[in-house]
Short mmCIF file of C-alpha atoms in Angstrom, two decimals:
data_model
loop_
_atom_site.label_atom_id
_atom_site.label_comp_id
_atom_site.label_asym_id
_atom_site.label_seq_id
_atom_site.Cartn_x
_atom_site.Cartn_y
_atom_site.Cartn_z
CA UNK A 1 -10.61 64.50 0.30
CA UNK A 2 -9.03 61.91 2.62
CA UNK A 3 -9.52 58.16 2.32
CA UNK A 4 -11.91 58.32 5.26
CA UNK A 5 -13.94 61.07 3.55
CA UNK A 6 -13.97 59.03 0.32
CA UNK A 7 -15.16 55.95 2.24
CA UNK A 8 -18.04 57.94 3.66
CA UNK A 9 -18.96 59.21 0.21
CA UNK A 10 -18.49 55.98 -1.78
CA UNK A 11 -20.32 53.54 0.47
CA UNK A 12 -23.73 55.09 0.11
CA UNK A 13 -26.39 52.92 -1.49
CA UNK A 14 -28.28 55.30 -3.80
CA UNK A 15 -32.03 54.96 -3.53
CA UNK A 16 -31.82 52.59 -0.53
CA UNK A 17 -33.03 54.11 2.70
CA UNK A 18 -30.92 53.26 5.75
CA UNK A 19 -32.42 50.84 8.28
CA UNK A 20 -34.47 52.46 10.97
CA UNK A 21 -32.86 52.88 14.42
CA UNK A 22 -35.82 50.90 15.78
CA UNK A 23 -34.57 47.82 13.99
CA UNK A 24 -31.15 48.23 15.67
CA UNK A 25 -29.54 46.83 12.50
CA UNK A 26 -25.85 46.83 13.48
CA UNK A 27 -26.22 49.85 15.70
CA UNK A 28 -23.68 50.86 16.71
CA UNK A 29 -21.94 50.12 13.42
CA UNK A 30 -19.93 51.74 10.63
CA UNK A 31 -22.78 54.06 9.63
CA UNK A 32 -22.88 56.86 12.27
CA UNK A 33 -26.18 57.16 14.07
CA UNK A 34 -26.97 59.50 16.89
CA UNK A 35 -30.00 60.33 19.11
CA UNK A 36 -30.05 64.11 19.59
CA UNK A 37 -33.70 65.22 19.78
CA UNK A 38 -32.89 68.83 20.65
CA UNK A 39 -30.28 69.42 17.94
CA UNK A 40 -30.70 71.67 14.89
CA UNK A 41 -27.66 70.34 13.16
CA UNK A 42 -25.32 67.37 13.74
CA UNK A 43 -21.97 66.81 12.04
CA UNK A 44 -19.47 63.98 11.97
CA UNK A 45 -16.02 65.42 12.63
CA UNK A 46 -13.01 63.52 11.19
CA UNK A 47 -9.89 64.60 13.14
CA UNK A 48 -7.46 63.22 10.60
CA UNK A 49 -8.61 65.74 8.00
CA UNK A 50 -10.59 68.25 9.98
CA UNK A 51 -13.61 67.56 7.76
CA UNK A 52 -17.15 68.05 9.01
CA UNK A 53 -19.80 65.94 7.29
CA UNK A 54 -23.53 66.52 8.02
CA UNK A 55 -25.90 63.92 9.40
CA UNK A 56 -29.55 63.91 8.41
CA UNK A 57 -32.70 63.30 10.42
CA UNK A 58 -33.98 59.75 9.91
CA UNK A 59 -37.60 60.92 9.81
CA UNK A 60 -40.70 61.51 11.88
CA UNK A 61 -41.17 57.75 12.42
CA UNK A 62 -37.97 57.77 14.46
CA UNK A 63 -37.88 61.22 16.09
CA UNK A 64 -34.62 62.61 17.27
CA UNK A 65 -32.38 60.24 15.31
CA UNK A 66 -29.67 61.49 12.95
CA UNK A 67 -27.80 59.23 10.55
CA UNK A 68 -24.94 59.56 8.07
CA UNK A 69 -25.61 58.91 4.40
CA UNK A 70 -23.00 56.15 4.31
CA UNK A 71 -20.51 54.13 6.31
CA UNK A 72 -17.13 55.09 7.69
CA UNK A 73 -14.21 52.77 6.97
CA UNK A 74 -12.97 50.56 9.83
CA UNK A 75 -10.25 52.31 11.83
CA UNK A 76 -11.60 55.78 11.12
CA UNK A 77 -11.56 58.16 14.11
CA UNK A 78 -14.57 60.47 14.43
CA UNK A 79 -16.54 62.69 16.84
CA UNK A 80 -19.93 64.40 16.78
CA UNK A 81 -20.57 68.10 16.82
CA UNK A 82 -24.04 69.24 17.85
CA UNK A 83 -25.11 72.68 16.60
CA UNK A 84 -21.52 73.56 15.87
CA UNK A 85 -20.33 72.85 19.42
CA UNK A 86 -17.18 71.20 20.68
CA UNK A 87 -16.68 67.78 19.09
CA UNK A 88 -17.40 64.94 21.57
CA UNK A 89 -17.27 61.09 21.38
CA UNK A 90 -20.13 59.00 20.13
CA UNK A 91 -22.31 57.94 23.17
CA UNK A 92 -22.28 54.51 21.56
CA UNK A 93 -18.53 54.36 20.90
CA UNK A 94 -17.48 50.78 20.19
CA UNK A 95 -13.77 51.52 20.41
CA UNK A 96 -11.94 54.22 22.38
CA UNK A 97 -8.22 53.56 22.02
CA UNK A 98 -7.43 57.20 23.01
CA UNK A 99 -9.42 57.11 26.25
CA UNK A 100 -12.81 57.99 27.57
CA UNK A 101 -12.93 61.47 26.06
CA UNK A 102 -10.89 60.82 22.92
CA UNK A 103 -12.29 60.25 19.44
CA UNK A 104 -14.42 57.22 18.72
CA UNK A 105 -12.92 54.73 16.25
CA UNK A 106 -14.91 52.52 13.91
CA UNK A 107 -14.44 48.88 14.89
CA UNK A 108 -14.25 46.14 12.33
CA UNK A 109 -16.54 43.53 13.97
CA UNK A 110 -15.26 40.69 11.73
CA UNK A 111 -13.72 37.89 13.80
CA UNK A 112 -12.91 34.27 12.96
CA UNK A 113 -15.31 32.63 15.48
CA UNK A 114 -14.95 28.92 16.18
CA UNK A 115 -18.10 28.54 18.36
CA UNK A 116 -20.65 27.91 15.60
CA UNK A 117 -22.02 24.85 17.43
CA UNK A 118 -22.38 26.66 20.78
CA UNK A 119 -26.00 26.83 22.00
CA UNK A 120 -25.54 28.02 25.57
CA UNK A 121 -25.98 26.42 28.99
CA UNK A 122 -28.63 26.06 31.70
CA UNK A 123 -27.54 28.39 34.46
CA UNK A 124 -30.28 27.25 36.86
CA UNK A 125 -28.76 23.81 37.37
CA UNK A 126 -25.14 25.00 37.24
CA UNK A 127 -22.81 27.53 38.87
CA UNK A 128 -20.73 30.49 37.76
CA UNK A 129 -17.22 31.52 38.84
CA UNK A 130 -16.76 35.18 39.47
CA UNK A 131 -13.74 36.52 37.51
CA UNK A 132 -12.68 39.94 38.74
CA UNK A 133 -10.38 40.76 35.81
CA UNK A 134 -8.05 43.30 37.61
CA UNK A 135 -7.22 40.73 40.33
CA UNK A 136 -7.74 37.33 38.62
CA UNK A 137 -4.26 37.37 37.10
CA UNK A 138 -1.07 39.33 37.62
CA UNK A 139 -1.49 40.98 34.23
CA UNK A 140 -5.15 41.91 34.83
CA UNK A 141 -6.10 41.41 31.13
CA UNK A 142 -8.67 39.36 29.23
CA UNK A 143 -5.92 37.40 27.40
CA UNK A 144 -4.25 36.49 30.67
CA UNK A 145 -7.59 35.35 32.12
CA UNK A 146 -8.28 33.34 28.95
CA UNK A 147 -5.14 31.29 29.66
CA UNK A 148 -6.84 30.01 32.84
CA UNK A 149 -10.14 28.97 31.30
CA UNK A 150 -9.16 25.28 31.19
CA UNK A 151 -8.52 25.45 34.93
CA UNK A 152 -11.92 27.20 35.40
CA UNK A 153 -13.70 24.45 33.43
CA UNK A 154 -12.00 21.82 35.60
CA UNK A 155 -13.88 23.07 38.64
CA UNK A 156 -17.19 21.95 37.15
CA UNK A 157 -18.76 25.42 36.76
CA UNK A 158 -20.86 26.10 33.63
CA UNK A 159 -19.59 29.63 33.10
CA UNK A 160 -17.82 32.75 34.29
CA UNK A 161 -19.21 36.06 35.46
CA UNK A 162 -16.89 38.79 34.22
CA UNK A 163 -16.47 42.06 36.11
CA UNK A 164 -17.52 45.17 34.18
CA UNK A 165 -15.55 45.73 30.94
CA UNK A 166 -16.95 49.15 29.97
CA UNK A 167 -14.38 51.85 29.16
CA UNK A 168 -13.67 54.32 31.97
CA UNK A 169 -11.02 56.70 33.24
CA UNK A 170 -8.34 54.48 34.82
CA UNK A 171 -7.38 57.19 37.29
CA UNK A 172 -10.95 57.92 38.47
CA UNK A 173 -12.54 54.49 38.20
CA UNK A 174 -15.89 53.43 36.69
CA UNK A 175 -17.97 55.34 39.23
CA UNK A 176 -16.90 58.52 37.51
CA UNK A 177 -18.57 57.34 34.28
CA UNK A 178 -18.43 54.47 31.77
CA UNK A 179 -18.88 54.23 28.00
CA UNK A 180 -21.14 51.20 27.98
CA UNK A 181 -20.45 50.04 24.44
CA UNK A 182 -16.60 50.10 24.52
CA UNK A 183 -14.26 47.53 26.07
CA UNK A 184 -11.75 49.11 28.45
CA UNK A 185 -8.42 49.30 26.58
CA UNK A 186 -6.18 48.36 29.58
CA UNK A 187 -8.09 45.07 29.69
CA UNK A 188 -7.12 44.32 26.08
CA UNK A 189 -9.86 46.14 24.12
CA UNK A 190 -12.56 44.57 21.95
CA UNK A 191 -10.38 42.02 20.16
CA UNK A 192 -9.31 40.52 23.48
CA UNK A 193 -12.97 40.05 24.45
CA UNK A 194 -13.63 38.26 21.11
CA UNK A 195 -10.75 35.91 21.88
CA UNK A 196 -11.85 35.38 25.48
CA UNK A 197 -15.49 34.44 24.68
CA UNK A 198 -14.49 32.16 21.78
CA UNK A 199 -12.01 30.34 23.99
CA UNK A 200 -14.53 30.07 26.83
CA UNK A 201 -17.04 28.44 24.52
CA UNK A 202 -14.40 26.00 23.32
CA UNK A 203 -13.99 24.98 26.95
CA UNK A 204 -17.77 24.59 27.44
CA UNK A 205 -18.12 27.73 29.50
CA UNK A 206 -20.73 30.45 29.17
CA UNK A 207 -19.75 34.06 29.65
CA UNK A 208 -21.91 36.45 31.73
CA UNK A 209 -21.01 40.13 31.79
CA UNK A 210 -21.76 42.67 34.52
CA UNK A 211 -23.47 45.70 32.95
CA UNK A 212 -22.58 48.83 35.06
CA UNK A 213 -25.71 50.74 34.18
CA UNK A 214 -25.63 53.10 37.14
CA UNK A 215 -22.55 54.89 35.78
CA UNK A 216 -23.71 55.03 32.16
CA UNK A 217 -25.02 58.63 32.30
CA UNK A 218 -22.54 60.14 34.75
CA UNK A 219 -22.21 63.92 34.48
CA UNK A 220 -18.63 63.85 33.19
CA UNK A 221 -19.61 61.84 30.09
CA UNK A 222 -21.36 64.87 28.65
CA UNK A 223 -24.40 62.98 27.32
CA UNK A 224 -26.53 66.07 28.10
CA UNK A 225 -24.96 67.51 24.93
CA UNK A 226 -27.17 65.12 22.94
CA UNK A 227 -30.40 64.81 24.88
CA UNK A 228 -32.10 63.87 28.15
CA UNK A 229 -30.19 60.67 28.91
CA UNK A 230 -30.44 61.33 32.68
CA UNK A 231 -33.18 62.45 35.04
CA UNK A 232 -32.88 64.87 37.92
CA UNK A 233 -32.94 62.05 40.50
CA UNK A 234 -29.88 60.06 41.45
CA UNK A 235 -28.97 56.53 42.53
CA UNK A 236 -27.78 56.72 46.11
CA UNK A 237 -26.17 54.05 48.32
CA UNK A 238 -28.39 51.17 49.26
CA UNK A 239 -30.34 51.66 52.43
CA UNK A 240 -28.24 50.68 55.46
CA UNK A 241 -25.08 50.30 53.34
CA UNK A 242 -21.81 51.96 54.05
CA UNK A 243 -21.03 54.97 51.86
CA UNK A 244 -19.87 54.01 48.38
CA UNK A 245 -16.86 55.30 46.45
CA UNK A 246 -16.81 58.81 45.02
CA UNK A 247 -19.36 59.06 42.24
CA UNK A 248 -21.53 56.23 43.57
CA UNK A 249 -24.41 58.67 43.96
CA UNK A 250 -25.00 58.56 40.23
CA UNK A 251 -27.54 60.24 37.97
CA UNK A 252 -30.50 58.03 37.12
CA UNK A 253 -31.07 56.91 33.56
CA UNK A 254 -34.15 58.50 32.00
CA UNK A 255 -36.37 55.47 31.46
CA UNK A 256 -39.81 56.98 32.06
CA UNK A 257 -39.56 60.77 31.62
CA UNK A 258 -39.85 62.99 28.60
CA UNK A 259 -37.54 61.85 25.84
CA UNK A 260 -37.05 58.40 27.42
CA UNK A 261 -37.30 56.54 24.06
CA UNK A 262 -33.69 57.42 23.26
CA UNK A 263 -32.12 56.12 26.53
CA UNK A 264 -34.23 52.95 26.25
CA UNK A 265 -32.98 52.31 22.71
CA UNK A 266 -29.48 53.12 23.94
CA UNK A 267 -29.59 50.40 26.64
CA UNK A 268 -31.21 47.79 24.45
CA UNK A 269 -28.64 48.38 21.72
CA UNK A 270 -25.93 48.00 24.29
CA UNK A 271 -27.33 44.65 25.47
CA UNK A 272 -27.64 43.43 21.87
CA UNK A 273 -24.07 44.46 21.14
CA UNK A 274 -22.58 42.19 23.79
CA UNK A 275 -24.91 39.30 23.11
CA UNK A 276 -24.68 39.47 19.31
CA UNK A 277 -21.30 40.94 18.35
CA UNK A 278 -19.28 39.40 21.16
CA UNK A 279 -21.31 36.17 21.59
CA UNK A 280 -21.71 36.84 25.35
CA UNK A 281 -24.28 34.49 26.88
CA UNK A 282 -25.84 36.74 29.50
CA UNK A 283 -25.83 40.06 31.32
CA UNK A 284 -26.03 40.71 35.05
CA UNK A 285 -28.47 43.63 35.38
CA UNK A 286 -27.90 46.52 37.72
CA UNK A 287 -31.59 46.43 38.66
CA UNK A 288 -31.55 49.42 40.97
CA UNK A 289 -30.42 51.61 38.05
CA UNK A 290 -33.14 50.26 35.71
CA UNK A 291 -36.28 50.74 37.82
CA UNK A 292 -38.94 52.93 36.23
CA UNK A 293 -42.68 53.67 36.59
CA UNK A 294 -43.73 53.55 32.96
CA UNK A 295 -46.69 51.57 31.67
CA UNK A 296 -44.29 49.20 29.90
CA UNK A 297 -41.35 48.72 32.29
CA UNK A 298 -37.99 48.85 30.65
CA UNK A 299 -36.93 45.48 32.10
CA UNK A 300 -39.86 43.85 30.32
CA UNK A 301 -38.92 45.58 27.05
CA UNK A 302 -35.33 44.45 27.40
CA UNK A 303 -36.30 40.86 28.22
CA UNK A 304 -38.63 40.69 25.22
CA UNK A 305 -35.91 41.97 22.95
CA UNK A 306 -33.33 39.48 24.30
CA UNK A 307 -35.93 36.71 23.90
CA UNK A 308 -36.28 37.51 20.21
CA UNK A 309 -32.52 37.90 19.79
CA UNK A 310 -31.97 34.41 21.29
CA UNK A 311 -34.40 32.94 18.79
CA UNK A 312 -32.60 34.65 15.93
CA UNK A 313 -29.16 33.52 17.07
CA UNK A 314 -30.26 30.00 18.08
CA UNK A 315 -28.57 30.39 21.44
CA UNK A 316 -29.76 30.37 25.08
CA UNK A 317 -29.42 33.93 26.46
CA UNK A 318 -29.81 35.10 30.01
CA UNK A 319 -30.56 38.25 31.94
CA UNK A 320 -29.52 37.77 35.57
CA UNK A 321 -30.89 39.54 38.65
CA UNK A 322 -28.59 40.00 41.62
CA UNK A 323 -30.59 40.06 44.83
CA UNK A 324 -29.34 42.77 47.18
CA UNK A 325 -28.44 41.71 50.70
CA UNK A 326 -29.39 38.05 50.32
CA UNK A 327 -26.40 35.95 49.32
CA UNK A 328 -23.97 37.83 51.57
CA UNK A 329 -26.33 37.31 54.49
CA UNK A 330 -26.47 33.59 53.78
CA UNK A 331 -22.68 33.18 53.91
CA UNK A 332 -22.48 35.43 56.97
CA UNK A 333 -24.99 33.34 58.89
CA UNK A 334 -23.26 30.07 57.98
CA UNK A 335 -19.96 31.60 59.10
CA UNK A 336 -21.52 32.74 62.42
CA UNK A 337 -22.83 29.20 63.04
CA UNK A 338 -19.31 27.83 62.49
CA UNK A 339 -17.81 30.48 64.77
CA UNK A 340 -20.34 29.88 67.55
CA UNK A 341 -21.46 26.21 67.53
CA UNK A 342 -24.92 25.72 68.90
CA UNK A 343 -25.73 29.44 69.05
CA UNK A 344 -29.52 29.61 69.03
CA UNK A 345 -29.71 33.04 67.36
CA UNK A 346 -27.46 32.05 64.50
CA UNK A 347 -29.44 28.86 63.88
CA UNK A 348 -32.71 30.78 63.96
CA UNK A 349 -31.26 33.22 61.43
CA UNK A 350 -30.44 30.29 59.17
CA UNK A 351 -34.03 28.95 59.46
CA UNK A 352 -35.40 32.38 58.57
CA UNK A 353 -33.04 32.71 55.65
CA UNK A 354 -34.01 29.30 54.35
CA UNK A 355 -37.29 30.78 53.21
CA UNK A 356 -35.61 33.83 51.63
CA UNK A 357 -32.37 32.56 50.19
CA UNK A 358 -33.68 29.07 49.30
CA UNK A 359 -37.22 29.99 48.25
CA UNK A 360 -39.51 27.37 46.65
CA UNK A 361 -39.53 28.14 42.95
CA UNK A 362 -43.02 27.07 41.94
CA UNK A 363 -43.57 30.81 41.47
CA UNK A 364 -40.06 32.20 40.88
CA UNK A 365 -39.14 35.23 42.96
CA UNK A 366 -38.74 38.48 41.01
CA UNK A 367 -38.06 42.02 42.11
CA UNK A 368 -41.29 44.12 41.99
CA UNK A 369 -40.22 45.86 38.79
CA UNK A 370 -39.79 42.51 37.08
CA UNK A 371 -43.19 41.22 38.19
CA UNK A 372 -44.84 44.01 36.25
CA UNK A 373 -42.56 43.48 33.34
CA UNK A 374 -43.55 39.85 33.10
CA UNK A 375 -47.24 40.54 33.06
CA UNK A 376 -46.60 42.58 29.94
CA UNK A 377 -44.12 40.17 28.34
CA UNK A 378 -44.78 36.60 29.47
CA UNK A 379 -42.58 34.97 26.89
CA UNK A 380 -39.59 37.02 28.06
CA UNK A 381 -39.39 35.00 31.29
CA UNK A 382 -37.39 32.31 29.42
CA UNK A 383 -34.34 34.60 29.41
CA UNK A 384 -34.43 35.63 33.07
CA UNK A 385 -32.60 33.80 35.84
CA UNK A 386 -33.62 34.22 39.45
CA UNK A 387 -31.71 35.79 42.30
CA UNK A 388 -28.08 34.62 42.70
CA UNK A 389 -26.38 33.11 45.74
CA UNK A 390 -22.89 34.54 46.08
CA UNK A 391 -19.88 33.48 48.12
CA UNK A 392 -18.25 36.40 49.99
CA UNK A 393 -15.55 37.42 47.60
CA UNK A 394 -17.87 37.05 44.61
CA UNK A 395 -20.16 39.54 46.37
CA UNK A 396 -17.45 41.98 47.33
CA UNK A 397 -16.01 42.23 43.81
CA UNK A 398 -19.32 43.44 42.32
CA UNK A 399 -18.43 47.14 42.29
CA UNK A 400 -21.86 48.55 43.11
CA UNK A 401 -22.50 46.07 45.95
CA UNK A 402 -21.55 47.09 49.50
CA UNK A 403 -18.48 45.32 50.82
CA UNK A 404 -19.51 42.00 52.31
CA UNK A 405 -16.97 42.41 55.06
CA UNK A 406 -13.77 40.69 56.10
CA UNK A 407 -12.45 38.07 53.78
CA UNK A 408 -13.20 34.69 55.32
CA UNK A 409 -9.78 33.47 54.20
CA UNK A 410 -8.25 36.14 56.43
CA UNK A 411 -10.65 35.80 59.36
CA UNK A 412 -9.22 34.33 62.53
CA UNK A 413 -9.94 30.60 62.70
CA UNK A 414 -11.02 30.25 59.08
CA UNK A 415 -9.94 26.95 57.57
CA UNK A 416 -10.43 24.90 54.42
CA UNK A 417 -13.14 23.03 56.42
CA UNK A 418 -15.06 26.28 56.77
CA UNK A 419 -14.68 27.00 53.06
CA UNK A 420 -15.99 23.51 52.26
CA UNK A 421 -19.02 24.21 54.44
CA UNK A 422 -19.78 27.49 52.64
CA UNK A 423 -19.34 25.84 49.24
CA UNK A 424 -21.80 23.08 50.26
CA UNK A 425 -24.50 25.51 51.36
CA UNK A 426 -24.13 27.77 48.34
CA UNK A 427 -23.93 25.05 45.71
CA UNK A 428 -27.05 23.30 46.98
CA UNK A 429 -29.02 26.54 47.14
CA UNK A 430 -32.19 26.81 45.09
CA UNK A 431 -30.80 29.81 43.17
CA UNK A 432 -27.79 29.80 40.82
CA UNK A 433 -24.59 30.13 42.88
CA UNK A 434 -21.67 32.44 42.01
CA UNK A 435 -18.44 31.08 43.46
CA UNK A 436 -15.22 32.99 44.11
CA UNK A 437 -11.53 32.16 43.72
CA UNK A 438 -10.93 32.52 47.48
CA UNK A 439 -12.98 29.37 47.99
CA UNK A 440 -12.35 27.70 44.62
CA UNK A 441 -8.66 28.38 43.85
CA UNK A 442 -7.88 28.82 40.13
CA UNK A 443 -5.44 27.53 39.24
CA UNK A 444 -5.09 24.85 41.89
CA UNK A 445 -1.36 25.08 42.60
CA UNK A 446 -1.04 22.80 45.64
CA UNK A 447 -2.77 19.86 47.35
CA UNK A 448 -4.96 22.06 49.56
CA UNK A 449 -6.22 23.93 46.54
CA UNK A 450 -6.79 20.76 44.58
CA UNK A 451 -8.87 19.33 47.43
CA UNK A 452 -11.16 22.39 47.39
CA UNK A 453 -11.51 22.20 43.58
CA UNK A 454 -12.28 18.47 43.71
CA UNK A 455 -14.93 19.15 46.37
CA UNK A 456 -16.42 21.86 44.23
CA UNK A 457 -16.52 19.61 41.19
CA UNK A 458 -18.19 16.82 43.22
CA UNK A 459 -20.83 19.15 44.60
CA UNK A 460 -21.60 20.60 41.15
CA UNK A 461 -22.09 17.12 39.77
CA UNK A 462 -24.87 16.67 42.38
CA UNK A 463 -26.46 20.09 41.75
CA UNK A 464 -28.83 19.03 38.94
CA UNK A 465 -30.37 16.37 41.22
CA UNK A 466 -30.66 18.83 44.10
CA UNK A 467 -32.10 21.50 41.80
CA UNK A 468 -34.83 19.14 40.68
CA UNK A 469 -36.53 19.76 44.07
CA UNK A 470 -36.08 23.48 44.26
CA UNK A 471 -39.85 23.96 44.12
CA UNK A 472 -39.89 22.54 47.71
CA UNK A 473 -39.12 24.50 50.87
CA UNK A 474 -35.94 23.95 52.92
CA UNK A 475 -36.32 22.42 56.37
CA UNK A 476 -33.52 23.14 58.93
CA UNK A 477 -33.20 21.02 62.05
CA UNK A 478 -30.63 21.32 64.79
CA UNK A 479 -29.68 19.34 67.92
CA UNK A 480 -26.74 20.41 69.97
CA UNK A 481 -23.94 21.13 67.54
CA UNK A 482 -25.47 19.11 64.64
CA UNK A 483 -27.34 20.64 61.77
CA UNK A 484 -29.45 19.01 59.08
CA UNK A 485 -30.80 21.05 56.16
CA UNK A 486 -33.14 19.23 53.79
CA UNK A 487 -34.89 20.05 50.51
CA UNK A 488 -36.86 17.18 49.04
CA UNK A 489 -34.54 14.23 48.38
CA UNK A 490 -31.34 16.10 49.13
CA UNK A 491 -29.91 16.98 52.57
CA UNK A 492 -26.76 18.61 53.98
CA UNK A 493 -25.47 17.50 57.33
CA UNK A 494 -22.92 19.41 59.42
CA UNK A 495 -21.35 19.29 62.88
CA UNK A 496 -20.48 22.81 63.98
CA UNK A 497 -18.61 21.83 67.11
CA UNK A 498 -15.10 20.55 67.58
CA UNK A 499 -15.82 16.90 68.17
CA UNK A 500 -17.36 14.17 65.92
CA UNK A 501 -21.08 13.77 66.42
CA UNK A 502 -24.09 11.70 65.36
CA UNK A 503 -26.79 13.30 63.19
CA UNK A 504 -30.21 11.77 63.25
CA UNK A 505 -31.22 11.32 59.56
CA UNK A 506 -34.02 8.81 60.18
CA UNK A 507 -36.57 11.36 58.91
CA UNK A 508 -34.99 11.32 55.39
CA UNK A 509 -36.63 9.23 52.66
CA UNK A 510 -35.87 5.52 52.36
CA UNK A 511 -32.87 4.74 50.29
CA UNK A 512 -30.96 7.88 51.31
CA UNK A 513 -27.20 7.52 50.80
CA UNK A 514 -24.16 9.64 51.40
CA UNK A 515 -23.16 10.99 47.94
CA UNK A 516 -20.37 13.29 49.04
CA UNK A 517 -18.39 13.85 52.22
CA UNK A 518 -15.60 16.33 52.89
CA UNK A 519 -14.01 13.68 55.14
CA UNK A 520 -15.12 10.37 53.57
CA UNK A 521 -13.01 8.17 55.84
CA UNK A 522 -14.60 9.63 59.01
CA UNK A 523 -18.19 9.65 57.69
CA UNK A 524 -20.50 6.67 58.15
CA UNK A 525 -24.23 6.03 57.83
CA UNK A 526 -25.98 3.18 59.59
CA UNK A 527 -29.50 2.65 60.98
CA UNK A 528 -30.62 6.24 60.40
CA UNK A 529 -27.56 7.78 62.15
CA UNK A 530 -24.89 9.68 60.33
CA UNK A 531 -21.55 9.87 62.08
CA UNK A 532 -19.42 12.77 60.81
CA UNK A 533 -16.31 14.64 61.98
CA UNK A 534 -16.52 18.32 62.94
CA UNK A 535 -16.65 20.90 60.13
CA UNK A 536 -16.86 18.11 57.57
CA UNK A 537 -20.15 18.55 55.63
CA UNK A 538 -21.86 15.61 54.00
CA UNK A 539 -24.42 15.58 51.19
CA UNK A 540 -27.10 12.90 51.26
CA UNK A 541 -29.60 12.01 48.52
CA UNK A 542 -32.42 9.53 47.98
CA UNK A 543 -32.83 8.09 44.54
CA UNK A 544 -30.69 7.95 41.36
CA UNK A 545 -28.34 10.70 40.33
CA UNK A 546 -27.60 11.22 36.66
CA UNK A 547 -23.84 11.15 35.93
#
């Protein structure tokens, strides 16, 4: 008997029944657990010794679940064999050092955390910076990205949104299938994520993780060996979108068909793993992959579970919803206005978008599937954040989002002034903005970059005051090449032409002052008239602003 075999035999607690899968007590964890409702036998295969150790059915109260009698030692490699078939990785593998189809390895979750006082942040009044790990640093790893977290915090954002970390085949990409529970080894593996999150919290930054649900049950993963994880339908490209990468037409997760209890438990356990074991603060949901028609929508079930988990952990947790086709249209319209000053169609597009992208939030906007979820689980709304407003590169780097188009930094005529304009509109939006490193350079290596970072930090310091009026509609007024957008006590003024101009701000509340100007020396306010240079946005506000 090998040491691994002995560990499995010796760690049993005689007379103590294992926790039920429904409690999700450290699942996945060192005690192998598997949902295989169609299996007659399930064995744990230990490659080091060739041993096969049987799993037992948990019981009728948790149908389809098989569990080992005891735990495996940390570092043990193992696979599952169903009905004597070819051994395959655990669908809930927490560590895959040998690749997507190699053996699962038991991960020791112990880590010397230093964030015991961390309680989370309010994303509604702040902003996130999109960190696309493969391109954020030359090394493309979590540890290299962690070295820049002080620079990220200096921009004034309250957190980072990380690109998907789930393990996948490096040669085929995530669209060919991901193991949701495992951190991709080329990024540094699970220990690197522990270090990244702990360091982010030390810098006052929340960590939001993209959850690539649409690729979680891809055919090549072999989950059909265990049970009906996928339905016959597939997730196709978004209507009107350009064709996605190979594999983007993915199988749909079985959330409402026969045997859907297992896939639901699978996804909830995955969410809990990141939030609990890695101290992640929120997840960006791939909503299109999670739509179902059941009486209790999965999104409501997930939100309720995360609500309870946040209470247990004493931390603010978030589930984010990324609104398709909204944020990229906002930045496109603003760019069109800058490219064609005074163009009536572009201005009309902005007015129309003001009601969609900057909606009053007295009754927060939710996708239809979330509305039904909230009627069933009202308390869960505390963990859900509304639609996001993305700058272009932050939109393009979300892998399941259609390309937002040409980089504005590479577009003819694009300047730092244009970037400042886009930052102003996005940061003062009613929904939480996600910034990108094309417009907010990290690290700021030269004077131009430092100016953009300083502008970002200034705007973010004003965001809480602007967000206080987000239950009010946005009013957009134009005259010639001048534009004035107002929500409550906050307004943004812009000259889209090439010459300085006067903006009539007499309609703004008494006591309105200029709180921020991209060109402060050329910006003046007197007798209800704001004089500003071209492409130099100014932010005005009436009333006190908390420091």
